[in-house]
Amino acid sequence: MHLRRLHPLLLEISLSIAVSLAVFAGHAAADDFLNDESYEDKVSTDVPDPIEPVNRAVFTFNDKVYTWVLDPVATGYSKVLPADIRGCIGNFFYNLGEPVRSANCLLQGRFRDSGLALSRFALNSICGVFGLADTASHEFGIAPVKATLGETFSVWGIGDGFYLVAPLLGPSTLRDFTGSVVDSYAMAAYYPWGSDEVSPVVPFGVNTVNRTSLHLGEYEDLKSMSFDPYVAFRNGYFQMRSKSRNHSQPNNQQ
Amino acid sequence: MPATASTPPDPIEQFQPFLDKVTALLADPALKALPKKEQCQRVINVVRERFDFREMSKRVLGQQWRNLSDQEQDQFERLFTQLLQYAYVGKIDDYSGQKVEFTQKRIKGERAEVQTLLVDKDRSIPVSYILVLRGDQWMAYDVVVEGVSLVRNYMEQFKEILQKEEYAGLIQQIQSKISQFEQQHKQS
């Protein structure tokens, strides 16, 4: 299993080269709501959507999965487990991602954030009982640090490619999706349970159901307010992403 | 409109009493006893004190706004306000005493952002209000929930509808959405 432990970084680097060959460069700056230009028509999404018919089909599929499978399961789950326990389970999975987040911060040249992510991992794993509580935020005032491989690619000048709705996983772009696959593979390398190929799927399922149970109703709400849910979710995805990648915002640093 | 003073008023000072008033109204059991339509009307009357729906309508249509006649602009403002009223204000039942915490403010000329946290049982949702200075009053024209701007989200949807079906088609879609909400409210 030694090879597996080497995987994450090597893979992250080699894949980034492969992706950079396939995708042209382009980087969207974070918008400021107080600039009137950020409301001009041109902004919307800087990322093209050439495979819209395919994306729409996958979107419909995901919608059915959500409505007929995920939502009922998560509703039942939320009746069995109280909200604070579900919050703990969410924390536990989030904590497992900290080393990968720390590595991505390093690759992006955010050295301070990289250290913060690692200290959060140490604090929450030890004082937060294997990451069930977010002690680092509440007791030590270290807010969560956001970093993904997709963002690393973007820092390196690799463009989004195009908008992509992945089956079950939802909105992404070619670049970010490649990043998430590698990120999750890198996380699986040190999961505390089995090391075969199937077991990472189980925590993915639990994590998804758990996360859904904390956001029940929001999806339906957003859908009912939309004229074209596909466009509404595409736009929402890009807006949310640009916020989570704006590390200059003071509330992200604390 | 009077000229702007050199030091703009504090947006939080103006927004805090307003949001207190809104949450107090939402928490009032007397409100829930009223028919749905009346509830919406009460809430929207308070919301209007600090929301500039014309500015919101103007931004949500982007360049198209300038191509509309005065009557069309009025019509759009009325319909869009009604849509928001039903879509958001119609969710009065969901309110269960969540608190609003003010976290930050930013002022840039005649624009400002007030950042708040809506504190719920198991998590907090960041909600920002984007404001424009009208005389000495800060008025909101956008709400940003978890980084997603309401205006920009509708703007992109409307843009695609305008491209395919022009203004008349957009108006028709908004009207049918409103009657859809009205049906739901009658059933509940």
Short mmCIF file of N, CA, C and O in Angstrom, two decimals, chain A residues 197-243:
data_model
loop_
_atom_site.label_atom_id
_atom_site.label_comp_id
_atom_site.label_asym_id
_atom_site.label_seq_id
_atom_site.Cartn_x
_atom_site.Cartn_y
_atom_site.Cartn_z
N GLU A 197 -11.10 -0.93 -3.52
CA GLU A 197 -11.61 0.11 -4.41
C GLU A 197 -13.07 0.47 -4.11
O GLU A 197 -13.55 1.51 -4.53
N VAL A 198 -13.78 -0.44 -3.44
CA VAL A 198 -15.21 -0.22 -3.25
C VAL A 198 -15.51 0.61 -2.01
O VAL A 198 -16.39 1.47 -2.02
N SER A 199 -14.74 0.41 -0.95
CA SER A 199 -15.12 1.04 0.32
C SER A 199 -15.17 2.58 0.29
O SER A 199 -15.95 3.15 1.03
N PRO A 200 -14.40 3.27 -0.55
CA PRO A 200 -14.56 4.74 -0.57
C PRO A 200 -15.96 5.17 -1.00
O PRO A 200 -16.40 6.27 -0.69
N VAL A 201 -16.69 4.28 -1.73
CA VAL A 201 -18.01 4.63 -2.22
C VAL A 201 -19.00 4.73 -1.06
O VAL A 201 -19.89 5.58 -1.07
N VAL A 202 -18.81 3.90 -0.05
CA VAL A 202 -19.75 3.88 1.08
C VAL A 202 -19.72 5.22 1.83
O VAL A 202 -20.76 5.86 2.00
N PRO A 203 -18.53 5.68 2.26
CA PRO A 203 -18.53 7.00 2.92
C PRO A 203 -19.04 8.11 2.02
O PRO A 203 -19.68 9.05 2.50
N PHE A 204 -18.82 8.00 0.73
CA PHE A 204 -19.34 9.01 -0.19
C PHE A 204 -20.86 9.06 -0.08
O PHE A 204 -21.46 10.13 0.02
N GLY A 205 -21.47 7.86 -0.04
CA GLY A 205 -22.92 7.78 0.07
C GLY A 205 -23.41 8.36 1.39
O GLY A 205 -24.33 9.18 1.43
N VAL A 206 -22.75 7.96 2.48
CA VAL A 206 -23.16 8.44 3.81
C VAL A 206 -23.01 9.95 3.87
O VAL A 206 -23.90 10.67 4.33
N ASN A 207 -21.89 10.43 3.39
CA ASN A 207 -21.63 11.88 3.40
C ASN A 207 -22.70 12.62 2.61
O ASN A 207 -23.21 13.65 3.05
N THR A 208 -23.06 12.08 1.45
CA THR A 208 -24.06 12.74 0.61
C THR A 208 -25.42 12.78 1.30
O THR A 208 -26.07 13.83 1.34
N VAL A 209 -25.83 11.65 1.86
CA VAL A 209 -27.13 11.60 2.55
C VAL A 209 -27.11 12.56 3.74
O VAL A 209 -28.05 13.32 3.98
N ASN A 210 -26.01 12.55 4.48
CA ASN A 210 -25.89 13.39 5.65
C ASN A 210 -25.98 14.87 5.27
O ASN A 210 -26.70 15.65 5.88
N ARG A 211 -25.23 15.24 4.22
CA ARG A 211 -25.22 16.64 3.79
C ARG A 211 -26.61 17.06 3.32
O ARG A 211 -27.09 18.14 3.65
N THR A 212 -27.25 16.15 2.57
CA THR A 212 -28.60 16.45 2.08
C THR A 212 -29.56 16.67 3.24
O THR A 212 -30.40 17.56 3.22
N SER A 213 -29.41 15.86 4.30
CA SER A 213 -30.33 15.96 5.43
C SER A 213 -30.23 17.31 6.11
O SER A 213 -31.17 17.78 6.73
N LEU A 214 -29.07 17.97 5.99
CA LEU A 214 -28.91 19.29 6.61
C LEU A 214 -29.42 20.41 5.71
O LEU A 214 -29.50 21.55 6.12
N HIS A 215 -29.72 20.08 4.47
CA HIS A 215 -30.19 21.11 3.54
C HIS A 215 -31.56 20.76 2.95
O HIS A 215 -31.89 21.20 1.87
N LEU A 216 -32.32 19.93 3.64
CA LEU A 216 -33.61 19.49 3.09
C LEU A 216 -34.49 20.67 2.76
O LEU A 216 -34.57 21.63 3.52
N GLY A 217 -35.16 20.60 1.63
CA GLY A 217 -36.11 21.65 1.27
C GLY A 217 -35.51 22.78 0.46
O GLY A 217 -36.21 23.42 -0.30
N GLU A 218 -34.21 23.01 0.61
CA GLU A 218 -33.60 24.14 -0.10
C GLU A 218 -33.64 23.93 -1.61
O GLU A 218 -33.87 24.86 -2.37
N TYR A 219 -33.38 22.69 -2.01
CA TYR A 219 -33.35 22.39 -3.43
C TYR A 219 -34.73 22.65 -4.05
O TYR A 219 -34.85 23.31 -5.08
N GLU A 220 -35.75 22.13 -3.37
CA GLU A 220 -37.12 22.32 -3.87
C GLU A 220 -37.47 23.81 -3.93
O GLU A 220 -38.10 24.27 -4.88
N ASP A 221 -37.06 24.53 -2.88
CA ASP A 221 -37.36 25.97 -2.82
C ASP A 221 -36.76 26.69 -4.02
O ASP A 221 -37.44 27.46 -4.70
N LEU A 222 -35.48 26.43 -4.23
CA LEU A 222 -34.79 27.12 -5.31
C LEU A 222 -35.42 26.76 -6.65
O LEU A 222 -35.58 27.61 -7.53
N LYS A 223 -35.79 25.47 -6.77
CA LYS A 223 -36.38 25.03 -8.03
C LYS A 223 -37.72 25.72 -8.27
O LYS A 223 -38.01 26.15 -9.38
N SER A 224 -38.51 25.83 -7.22
CA SER A 224 -39.86 26.40 -7.41
C SER A 224 -39.79 27.89 -7.73
O SER A 224 -40.71 28.45 -8.30
N MET A 225 -38.71 28.55 -7.34
CA MET A 225 -38.60 29.99 -7.61
C MET A 225 -38.01 30.27 -8.98
O MET A 225 -37.93 31.41 -9.41
N SER A 226 -37.55 29.21 -9.68
CA SER A 226 -36.82 29.43 -10.92
C SER A 226 -37.72 29.31 -12.14
O SER A 226 -38.68 28.54 -12.13
N PHE A 227 -37.35 30.02 -13.17
CA PHE A 227 -38.03 29.91 -14.46
C PHE A 227 -37.40 28.79 -15.26
O PHE A 227 -38.04 28.07 -15.97
N ASP A 228 -36.09 28.69 -15.17
CA ASP A 228 -35.36 27.62 -15.84
C ASP A 228 -34.35 27.09 -14.81
O ASP A 228 -33.26 27.64 -14.67
N PRO A 229 -34.75 26.04 -14.06
CA PRO A 229 -33.88 25.56 -12.98
C PRO A 229 -32.45 25.25 -13.47
O PRO A 229 -31.49 25.49 -12.73
N TYR A 230 -32.34 24.77 -14.69
CA TYR A 230 -31.00 24.45 -15.19
C TYR A 230 -30.12 25.70 -15.19
O TYR A 230 -28.99 25.68 -14.69
N VAL A 231 -30.64 26.80 -15.73
CA VAL A 231 -29.87 28.05 -15.78
C VAL A 231 -29.67 28.60 -14.37
O VAL A 231 -28.59 29.08 -14.02
N ALA A 232 -30.71 28.49 -13.54
CA ALA A 232 -30.61 29.01 -12.17
C ALA A 232 -29.51 28.30 -11.39
O ALA A 232 -28.73 28.94 -10.69
N PHE A 233 -29.41 26.99 -11.53
CA PHE A 233 -28.38 26.25 -10.78
C PHE A 233 -27.01 26.46 -11.38
O PHE A 233 -26.01 26.50 -10.66
N ARG A 234 -26.94 26.61 -12.69
CA ARG A 234 -25.64 26.88 -13.32
C ARG A 234 -25.10 28.22 -12.82
O ARG A 234 -23.96 28.32 -12.38
N ASN A 235 -25.96 29.22 -12.84
CA ASN A 235 -25.55 30.55 -12.38
C ASN A 235 -25.21 30.52 -10.89
O ASN A 235 -24.19 31.07 -10.48
N GLY A 236 -26.03 29.84 -10.09
CA GLY A 236 -25.77 29.75 -8.65
C GLY A 236 -24.45 29.07 -8.37
O GLY A 236 -23.69 29.51 -7.51
N TYR A 237 -24.15 28.03 -9.14
CA TYR A 237 -22.89 27.32 -8.95
C TYR A 237 -21.70 28.25 -9.17
O TYR A 237 -20.77 28.29 -8.36
N PHE A 238 -21.73 29.01 -10.26
CA PHE A 238 -20.57 29.88 -10.54
C PHE A 238 -20.47 31.02 -9.54
O PHE A 238 -19.37 31.41 -9.16
N GLN A 239 -21.62 31.55 -9.10
CA GLN A 239 -21.56 32.61 -8.09
C GLN A 239 -20.98 32.10 -6.78
O GLN A 239 -20.15 32.75 -6.16
N MET A 240 -21.44 30.93 -6.37
CA MET A 240 -20.96 30.35 -5.11
C MET A 240 -19.47 30.05 -5.18
O MET A 240 -18.72 30.29 -4.25
N ARG A 241 -19.06 29.54 -6.33
CA ARG A 241 -17.66 29.17 -6.49
C ARG A 241 -16.79 30.41 -6.41
O ARG A 241 -15.74 30.41 -5.78
N SER A 242 -17.23 31.49 -7.07
CA SER A 242 -16.38 32.67 -7.07
C SER A 242 -16.28 33.25 -5.65
O SER A 242 -15.27 33.80 -5.27
N LYS A 243 -17.32 33.05 -4.84
CA LYS A 243 -17.22 33.52 -3.46
C LYS A 243 -16.26 32.65 -2.65
O LYS A 243 -15.43 33.16 -1.90
#
